[in-house]
PDB file of C-alpha atoms in Angstrom:
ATOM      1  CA  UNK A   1      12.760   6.394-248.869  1.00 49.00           C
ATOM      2  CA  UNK A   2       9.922   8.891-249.167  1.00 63.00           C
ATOM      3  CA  UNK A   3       8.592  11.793-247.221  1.00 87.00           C
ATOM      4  CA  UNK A   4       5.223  12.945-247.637  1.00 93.00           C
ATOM      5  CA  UNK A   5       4.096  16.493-246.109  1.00 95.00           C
ATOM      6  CA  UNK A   6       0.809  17.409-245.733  1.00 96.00           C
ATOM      7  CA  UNK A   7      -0.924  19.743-243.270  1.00 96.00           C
ATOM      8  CA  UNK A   8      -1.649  18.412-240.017  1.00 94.00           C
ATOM      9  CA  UNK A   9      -5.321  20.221-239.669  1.00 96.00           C
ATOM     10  CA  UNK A  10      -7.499  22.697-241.427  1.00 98.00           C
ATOM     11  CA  UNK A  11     -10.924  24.460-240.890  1.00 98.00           C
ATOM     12  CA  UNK A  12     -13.692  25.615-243.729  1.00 97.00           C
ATOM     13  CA  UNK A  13     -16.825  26.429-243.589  1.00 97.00           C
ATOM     14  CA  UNK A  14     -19.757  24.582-245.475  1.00 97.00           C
ATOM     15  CA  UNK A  15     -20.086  25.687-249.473  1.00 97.00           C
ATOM     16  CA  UNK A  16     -16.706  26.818-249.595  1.00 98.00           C
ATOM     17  CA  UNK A  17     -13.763  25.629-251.338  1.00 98.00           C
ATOM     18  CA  UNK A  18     -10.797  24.351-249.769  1.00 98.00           C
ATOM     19  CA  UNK A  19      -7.412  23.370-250.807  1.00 98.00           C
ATOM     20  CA  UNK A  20      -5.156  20.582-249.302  1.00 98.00           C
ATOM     21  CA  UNK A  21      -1.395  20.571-250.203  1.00 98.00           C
ATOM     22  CA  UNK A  22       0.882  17.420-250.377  1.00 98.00           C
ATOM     23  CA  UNK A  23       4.496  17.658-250.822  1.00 97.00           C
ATOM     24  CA  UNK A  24       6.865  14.514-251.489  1.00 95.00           C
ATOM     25  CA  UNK A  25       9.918  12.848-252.101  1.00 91.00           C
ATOM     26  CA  UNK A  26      10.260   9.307-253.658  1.00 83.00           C
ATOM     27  CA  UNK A  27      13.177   7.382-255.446  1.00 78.00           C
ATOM     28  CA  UNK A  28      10.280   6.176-257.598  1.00 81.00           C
ATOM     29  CA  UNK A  29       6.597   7.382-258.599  1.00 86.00           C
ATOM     30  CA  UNK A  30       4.098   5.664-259.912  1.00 85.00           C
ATOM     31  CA  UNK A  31       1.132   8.040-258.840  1.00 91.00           C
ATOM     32  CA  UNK A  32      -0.410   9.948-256.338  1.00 94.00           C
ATOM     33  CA  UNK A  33      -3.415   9.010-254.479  1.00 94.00           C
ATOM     34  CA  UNK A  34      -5.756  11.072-252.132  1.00 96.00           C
ATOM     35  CA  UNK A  35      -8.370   9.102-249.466  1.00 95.00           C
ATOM     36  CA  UNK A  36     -10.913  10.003-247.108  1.00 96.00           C
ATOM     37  CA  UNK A  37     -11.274   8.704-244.035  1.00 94.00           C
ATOM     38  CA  UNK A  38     -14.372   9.248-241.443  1.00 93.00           C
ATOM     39  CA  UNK A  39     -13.073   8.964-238.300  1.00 88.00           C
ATOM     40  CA  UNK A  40     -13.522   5.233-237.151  1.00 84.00           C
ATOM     41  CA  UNK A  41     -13.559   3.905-240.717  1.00 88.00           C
ATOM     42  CA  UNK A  42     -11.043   2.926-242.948  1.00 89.00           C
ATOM     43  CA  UNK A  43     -10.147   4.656-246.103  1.00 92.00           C
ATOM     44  CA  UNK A  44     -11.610   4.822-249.356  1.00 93.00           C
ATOM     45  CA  UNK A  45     -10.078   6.288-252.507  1.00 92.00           C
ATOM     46  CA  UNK A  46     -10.901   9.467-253.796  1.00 94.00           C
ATOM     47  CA  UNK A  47      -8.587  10.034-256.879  1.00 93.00           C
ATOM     48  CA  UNK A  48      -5.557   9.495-258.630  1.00 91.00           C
ATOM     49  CA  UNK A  49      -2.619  11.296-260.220  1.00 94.00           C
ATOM     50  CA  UNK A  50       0.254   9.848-262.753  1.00 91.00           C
ATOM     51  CA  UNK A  51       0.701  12.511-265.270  1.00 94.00           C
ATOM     52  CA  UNK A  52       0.779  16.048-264.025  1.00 96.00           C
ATOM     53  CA  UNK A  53      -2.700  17.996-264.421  1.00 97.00           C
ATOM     54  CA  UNK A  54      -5.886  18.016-263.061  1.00 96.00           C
ATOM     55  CA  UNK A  55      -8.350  15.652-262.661  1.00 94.00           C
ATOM     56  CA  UNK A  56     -11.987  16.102-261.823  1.00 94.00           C
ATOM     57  CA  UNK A  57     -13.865  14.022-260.320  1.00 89.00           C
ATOM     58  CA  UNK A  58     -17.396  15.651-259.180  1.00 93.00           C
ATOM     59  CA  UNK A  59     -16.608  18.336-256.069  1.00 96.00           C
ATOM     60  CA  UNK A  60     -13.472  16.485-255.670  1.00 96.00           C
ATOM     61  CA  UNK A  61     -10.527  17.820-258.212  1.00 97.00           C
ATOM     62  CA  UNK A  62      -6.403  16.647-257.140  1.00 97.00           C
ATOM     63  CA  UNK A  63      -3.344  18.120-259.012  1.00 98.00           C
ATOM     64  CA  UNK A  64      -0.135  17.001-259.585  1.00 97.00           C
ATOM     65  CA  UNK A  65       3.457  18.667-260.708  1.00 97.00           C
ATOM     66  CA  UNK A  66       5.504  15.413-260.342  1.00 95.00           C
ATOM     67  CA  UNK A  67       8.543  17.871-261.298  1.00 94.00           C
ATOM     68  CA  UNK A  68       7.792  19.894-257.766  1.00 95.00           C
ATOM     69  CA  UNK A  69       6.817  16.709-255.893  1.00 95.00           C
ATOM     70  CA  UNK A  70       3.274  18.708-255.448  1.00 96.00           C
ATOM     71  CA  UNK A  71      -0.107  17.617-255.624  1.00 98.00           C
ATOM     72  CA  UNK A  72      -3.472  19.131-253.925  1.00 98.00           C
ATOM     73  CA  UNK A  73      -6.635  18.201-253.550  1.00 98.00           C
ATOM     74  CA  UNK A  74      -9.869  20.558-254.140  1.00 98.00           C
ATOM     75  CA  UNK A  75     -13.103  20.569-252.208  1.00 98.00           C
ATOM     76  CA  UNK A  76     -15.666  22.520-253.707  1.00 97.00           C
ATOM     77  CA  UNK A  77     -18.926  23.464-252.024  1.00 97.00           C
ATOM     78  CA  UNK A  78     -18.377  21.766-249.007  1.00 98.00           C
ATOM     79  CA  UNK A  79     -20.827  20.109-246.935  1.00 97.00           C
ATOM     80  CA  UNK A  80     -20.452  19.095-243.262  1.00 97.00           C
ATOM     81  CA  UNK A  81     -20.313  15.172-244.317  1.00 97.00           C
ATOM     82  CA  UNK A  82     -16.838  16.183-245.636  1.00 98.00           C
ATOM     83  CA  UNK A  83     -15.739  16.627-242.546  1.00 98.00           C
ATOM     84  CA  UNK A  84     -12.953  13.572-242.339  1.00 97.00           C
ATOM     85  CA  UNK A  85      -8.820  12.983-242.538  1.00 95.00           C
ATOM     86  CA  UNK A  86      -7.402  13.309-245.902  1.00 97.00           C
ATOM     87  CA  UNK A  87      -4.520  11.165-246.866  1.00 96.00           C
ATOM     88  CA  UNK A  88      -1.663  11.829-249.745  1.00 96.00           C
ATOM     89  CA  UNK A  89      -0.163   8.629-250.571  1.00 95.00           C
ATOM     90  CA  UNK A  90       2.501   8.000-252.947  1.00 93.00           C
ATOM     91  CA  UNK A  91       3.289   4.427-255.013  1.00 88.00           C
ATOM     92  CA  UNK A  92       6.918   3.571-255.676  1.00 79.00           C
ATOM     93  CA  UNK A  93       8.116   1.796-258.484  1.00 73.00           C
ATOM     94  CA  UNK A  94      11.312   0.569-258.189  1.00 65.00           C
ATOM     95  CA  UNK A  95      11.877  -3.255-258.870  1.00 58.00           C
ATOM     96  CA  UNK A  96      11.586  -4.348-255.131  1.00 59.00           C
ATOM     97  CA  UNK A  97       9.106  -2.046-254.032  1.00 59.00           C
ATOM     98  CA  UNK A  98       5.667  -1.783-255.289  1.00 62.00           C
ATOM     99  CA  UNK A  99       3.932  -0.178-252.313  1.00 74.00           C
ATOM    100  CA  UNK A 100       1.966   2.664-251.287  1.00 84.00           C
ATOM    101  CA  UNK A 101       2.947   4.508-248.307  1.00 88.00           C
ATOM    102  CA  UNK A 102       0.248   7.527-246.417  1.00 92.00           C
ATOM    103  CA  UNK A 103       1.407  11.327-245.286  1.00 93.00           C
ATOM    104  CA  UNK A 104      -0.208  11.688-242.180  1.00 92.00           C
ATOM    105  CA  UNK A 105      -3.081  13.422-242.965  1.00 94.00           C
ATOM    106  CA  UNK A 106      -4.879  16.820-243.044  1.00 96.00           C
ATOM    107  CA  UNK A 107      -7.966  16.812-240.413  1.00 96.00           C
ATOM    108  CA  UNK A 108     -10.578  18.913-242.480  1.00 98.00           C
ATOM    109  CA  UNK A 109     -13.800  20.245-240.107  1.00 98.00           C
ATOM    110  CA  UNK A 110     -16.434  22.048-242.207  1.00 98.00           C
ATOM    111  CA  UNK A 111     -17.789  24.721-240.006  1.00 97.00           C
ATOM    112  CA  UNK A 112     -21.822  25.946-240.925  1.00 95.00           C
TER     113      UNK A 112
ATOM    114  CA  UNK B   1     -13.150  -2.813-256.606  1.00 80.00           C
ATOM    115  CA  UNK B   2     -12.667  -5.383-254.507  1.00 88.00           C
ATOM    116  CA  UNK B   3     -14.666  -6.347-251.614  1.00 92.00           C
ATOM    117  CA  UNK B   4     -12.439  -7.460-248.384  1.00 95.00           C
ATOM    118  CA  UNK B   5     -14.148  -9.293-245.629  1.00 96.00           C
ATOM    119  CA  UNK B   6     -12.250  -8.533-242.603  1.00 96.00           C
ATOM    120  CA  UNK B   7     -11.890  -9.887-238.819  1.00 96.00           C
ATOM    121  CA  UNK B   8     -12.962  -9.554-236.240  1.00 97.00           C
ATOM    122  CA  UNK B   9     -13.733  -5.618-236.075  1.00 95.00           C
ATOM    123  CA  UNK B  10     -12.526  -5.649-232.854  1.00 96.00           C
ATOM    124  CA  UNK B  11     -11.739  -6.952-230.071  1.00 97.00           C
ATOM    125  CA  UNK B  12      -9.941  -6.410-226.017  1.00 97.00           C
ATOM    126  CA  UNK B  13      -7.094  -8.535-225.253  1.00 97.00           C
ATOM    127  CA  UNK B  14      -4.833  -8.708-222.007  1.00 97.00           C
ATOM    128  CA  UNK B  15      -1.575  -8.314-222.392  1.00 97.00           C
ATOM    129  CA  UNK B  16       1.142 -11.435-223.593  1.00 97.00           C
ATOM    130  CA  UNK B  17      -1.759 -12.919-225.785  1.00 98.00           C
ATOM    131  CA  UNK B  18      -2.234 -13.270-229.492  1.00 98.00           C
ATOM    132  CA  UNK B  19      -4.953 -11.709-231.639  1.00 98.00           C
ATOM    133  CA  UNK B  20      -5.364 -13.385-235.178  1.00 98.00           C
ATOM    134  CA  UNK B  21      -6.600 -11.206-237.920  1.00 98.00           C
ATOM    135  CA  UNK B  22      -8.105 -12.563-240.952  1.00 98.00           C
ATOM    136  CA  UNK B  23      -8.620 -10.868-244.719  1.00 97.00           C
ATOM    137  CA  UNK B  24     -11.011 -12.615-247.271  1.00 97.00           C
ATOM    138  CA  UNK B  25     -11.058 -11.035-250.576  1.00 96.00           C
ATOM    139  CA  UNK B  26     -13.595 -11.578-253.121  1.00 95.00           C
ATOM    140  CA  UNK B  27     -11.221 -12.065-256.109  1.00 93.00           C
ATOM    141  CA  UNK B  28      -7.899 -12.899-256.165  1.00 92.00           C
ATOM    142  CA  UNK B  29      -5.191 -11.019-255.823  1.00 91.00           C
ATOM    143  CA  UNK B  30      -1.519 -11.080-256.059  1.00 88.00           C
ATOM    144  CA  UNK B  31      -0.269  -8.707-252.907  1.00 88.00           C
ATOM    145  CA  UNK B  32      -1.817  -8.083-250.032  1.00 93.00           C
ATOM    146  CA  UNK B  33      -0.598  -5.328-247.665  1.00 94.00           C
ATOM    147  CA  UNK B  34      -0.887  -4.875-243.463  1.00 96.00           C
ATOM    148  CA  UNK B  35      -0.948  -1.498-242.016  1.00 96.00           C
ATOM    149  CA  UNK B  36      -1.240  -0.103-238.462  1.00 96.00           C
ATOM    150  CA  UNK B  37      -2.687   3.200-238.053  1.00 93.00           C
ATOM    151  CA  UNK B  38      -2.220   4.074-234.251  1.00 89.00           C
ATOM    152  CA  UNK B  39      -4.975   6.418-232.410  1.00 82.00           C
ATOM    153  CA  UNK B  40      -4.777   9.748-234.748  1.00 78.00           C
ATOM    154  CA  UNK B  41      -1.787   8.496-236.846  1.00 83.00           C
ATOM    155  CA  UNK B  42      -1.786   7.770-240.200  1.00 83.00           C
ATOM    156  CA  UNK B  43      -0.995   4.583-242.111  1.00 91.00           C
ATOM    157  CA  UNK B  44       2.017   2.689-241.396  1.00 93.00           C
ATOM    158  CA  UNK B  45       2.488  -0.294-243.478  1.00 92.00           C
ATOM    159  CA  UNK B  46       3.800  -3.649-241.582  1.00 95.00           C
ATOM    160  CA  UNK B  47       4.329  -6.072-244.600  1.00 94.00           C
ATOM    161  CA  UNK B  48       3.165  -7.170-247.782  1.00 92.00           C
ATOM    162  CA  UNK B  49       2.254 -10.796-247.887  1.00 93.00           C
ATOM    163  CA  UNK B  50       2.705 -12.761-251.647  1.00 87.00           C
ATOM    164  CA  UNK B  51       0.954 -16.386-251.864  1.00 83.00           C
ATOM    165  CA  UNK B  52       3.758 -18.611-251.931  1.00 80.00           C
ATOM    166  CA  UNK B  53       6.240 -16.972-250.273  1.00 82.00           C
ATOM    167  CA  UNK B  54       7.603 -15.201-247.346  1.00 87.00           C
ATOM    168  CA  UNK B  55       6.042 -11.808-245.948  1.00 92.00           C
ATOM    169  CA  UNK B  56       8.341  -8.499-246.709  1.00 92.00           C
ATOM    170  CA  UNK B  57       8.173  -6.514-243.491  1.00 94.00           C
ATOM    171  CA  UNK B  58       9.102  -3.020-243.417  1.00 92.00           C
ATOM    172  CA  UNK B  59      11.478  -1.670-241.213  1.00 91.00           C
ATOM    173  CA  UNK B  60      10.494  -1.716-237.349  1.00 93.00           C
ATOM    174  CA  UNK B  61       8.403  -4.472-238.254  1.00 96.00           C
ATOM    175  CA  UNK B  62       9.249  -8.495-237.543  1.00 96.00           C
ATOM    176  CA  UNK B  63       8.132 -12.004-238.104  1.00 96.00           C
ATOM    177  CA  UNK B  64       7.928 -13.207-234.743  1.00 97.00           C
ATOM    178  CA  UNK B  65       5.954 -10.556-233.571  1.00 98.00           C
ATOM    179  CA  UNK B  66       3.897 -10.103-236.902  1.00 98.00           C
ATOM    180  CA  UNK B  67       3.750 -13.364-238.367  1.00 97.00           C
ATOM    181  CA  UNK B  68       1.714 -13.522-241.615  1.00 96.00           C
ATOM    182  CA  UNK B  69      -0.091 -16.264-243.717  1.00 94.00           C
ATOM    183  CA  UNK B  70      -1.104 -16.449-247.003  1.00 94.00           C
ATOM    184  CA  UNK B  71      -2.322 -19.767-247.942  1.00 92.00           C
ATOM    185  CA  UNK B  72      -3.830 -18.563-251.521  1.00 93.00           C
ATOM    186  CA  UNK B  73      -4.726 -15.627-253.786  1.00 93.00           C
ATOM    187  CA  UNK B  74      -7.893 -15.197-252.192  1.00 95.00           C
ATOM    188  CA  UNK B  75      -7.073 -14.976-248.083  1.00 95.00           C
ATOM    189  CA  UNK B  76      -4.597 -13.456-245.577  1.00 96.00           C
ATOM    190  CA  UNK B  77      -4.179 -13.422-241.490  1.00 97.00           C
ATOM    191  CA  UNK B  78      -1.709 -11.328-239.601  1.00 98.00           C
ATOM    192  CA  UNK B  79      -0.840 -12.314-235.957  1.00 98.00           C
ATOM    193  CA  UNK B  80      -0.397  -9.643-233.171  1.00 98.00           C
ATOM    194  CA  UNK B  81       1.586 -11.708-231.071  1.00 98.00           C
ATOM    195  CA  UNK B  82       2.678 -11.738-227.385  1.00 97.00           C
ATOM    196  CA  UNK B  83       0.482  -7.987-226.619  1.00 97.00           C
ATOM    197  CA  UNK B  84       1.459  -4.959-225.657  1.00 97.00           C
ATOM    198  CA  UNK B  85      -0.855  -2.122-224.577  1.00 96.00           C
ATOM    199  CA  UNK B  86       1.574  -0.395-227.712  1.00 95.00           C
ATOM    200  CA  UNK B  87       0.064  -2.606-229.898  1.00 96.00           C
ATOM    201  CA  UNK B  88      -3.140  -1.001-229.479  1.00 96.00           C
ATOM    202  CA  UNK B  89      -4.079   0.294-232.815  1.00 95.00           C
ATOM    203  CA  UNK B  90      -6.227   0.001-235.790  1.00 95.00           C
ATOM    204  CA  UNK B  91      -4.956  -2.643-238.430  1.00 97.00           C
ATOM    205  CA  UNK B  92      -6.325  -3.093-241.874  1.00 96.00           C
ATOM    206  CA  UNK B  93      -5.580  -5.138-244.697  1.00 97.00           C
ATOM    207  CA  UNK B  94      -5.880  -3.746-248.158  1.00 95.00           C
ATOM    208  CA  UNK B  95      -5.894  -4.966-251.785  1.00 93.00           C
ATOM    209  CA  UNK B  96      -4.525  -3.640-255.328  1.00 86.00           C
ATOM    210  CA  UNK B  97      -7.575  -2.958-257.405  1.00 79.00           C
ATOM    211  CA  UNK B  98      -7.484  -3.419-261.039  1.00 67.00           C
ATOM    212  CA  UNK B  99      -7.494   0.572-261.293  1.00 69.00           C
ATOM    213  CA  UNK B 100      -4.033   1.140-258.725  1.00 73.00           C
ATOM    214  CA  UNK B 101      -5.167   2.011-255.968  1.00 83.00           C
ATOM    215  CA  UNK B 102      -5.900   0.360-252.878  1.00 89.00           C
ATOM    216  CA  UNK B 103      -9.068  -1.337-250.991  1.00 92.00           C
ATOM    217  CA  UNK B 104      -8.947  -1.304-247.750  1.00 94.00           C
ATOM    218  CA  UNK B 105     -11.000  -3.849-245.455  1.00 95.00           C
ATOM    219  CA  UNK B 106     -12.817  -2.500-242.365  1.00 93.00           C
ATOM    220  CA  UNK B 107     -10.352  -2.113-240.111  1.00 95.00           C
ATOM    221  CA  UNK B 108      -9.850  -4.534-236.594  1.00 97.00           C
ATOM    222  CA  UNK B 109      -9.759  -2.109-233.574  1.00 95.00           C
ATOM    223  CA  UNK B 110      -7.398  -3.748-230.951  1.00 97.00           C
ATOM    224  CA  UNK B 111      -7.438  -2.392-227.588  1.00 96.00           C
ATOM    225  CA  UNK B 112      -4.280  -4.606-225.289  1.00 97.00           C
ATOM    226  CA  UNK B 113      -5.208  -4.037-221.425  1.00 96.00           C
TER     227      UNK B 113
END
């Protein structure tokens, strides 16, 4: 089975940097993703993890220790349109299970 | 990516009806997956649907109440059947881009009054 931690809400305020922890356990990995998601919308991708590190992607950066079961994701100089729910998700690999399953989500609101 | 088509984007039902969803993807694709996300949940995954074969529902999750097609690589439906005003909830349909991660169509919006 998995569990997959993430903080339920956070607040930042616009051209900041914020930080938003995920913390999992799988019987199998094969990656880590992070989505947004505006409220009323569905998700779109934002980045992906396999080997540990960092990878940039514009503002967006996400890390990964696959030893800890750790990733973040980093928001730098936020604006209010990133004001959405951001999901961890995790993708097994074991031979009968291939899917990707969601944490809950972290609520970020970018304050001016 | 993928481009997924998805209906209808929403719709009210009254309760002990059925609500068909449908999922047309632009290539074709191997898996498709159904999730629920209820009203400030997060993603809960119903089944994953292979052409040619039977749906794999998660845990929680049945046939009879979910039942899914998949007729070819290309298109999917999942039934809501018999409503509930607990089956009110967001449902989406995704896909398994070519990069690993998922597509997501638009979402259907069910309301069950």
């Amino acid at each position: 089975g998995q569990n997959i931690d993430q903080p339920t809400e956070m607040t930042a305020t616009e051209g900041a940097i914020v930080q938003i922890n995920c913390t999992y356990q799988t019987s199998g990995f094969n990656g880590l993703f992070w989505y947004q998601q505006h409220a009323g919308e569905a998700p779109t991708f934002l980045s992906y993890n396999v080997l540990d590190g960092l990878e940039e992607k514009g503002r967006f950066s996400s890390f990964l220790s696959r030893s800890k079961g750790y990733s973040y994701l980093l928001l730098k100089e936020l604006q209010m349109k990133d004001s959405a729910s951001y999901l961890c998700a995790v993708r097994d690999l074991t031979p009968d299970n291939n899917d990707m399953r969601f944490g809950a989500g972290t609520r970020l609101t970018v304050k001016p | 990516s993928a481009v997924i088509s998805q209906k209808p984007s929403r719709d009210i039902c009254q309760r002990g009806t059925s609500l068909t969803i449908q999922c047309q993807v632009d290539s074709q694709v191997t898996m498709m997956f159904w999730y629920r996300q209820q009203p400030g949940q997060s993603l809960t995954l119903i089944a994953t649907a292979n052409q040619g074969s039977e749906a794999t529902y998660e845990s929680g999750f049945v046939i009879d109440k979910f039942p899914i097609s998949r007729p070819n690589l290309t298109f999917s439906t999942l039934t809501v059947s018999n409503m509930s005003p607990e089956d009110s909830s967001i449902y989406l349909c995704s896909v398994d881009d070519r990069e690993g991660s998922y597509t997501f169509g638009s979402g259907t919006r069910l309301t069950v009054v």
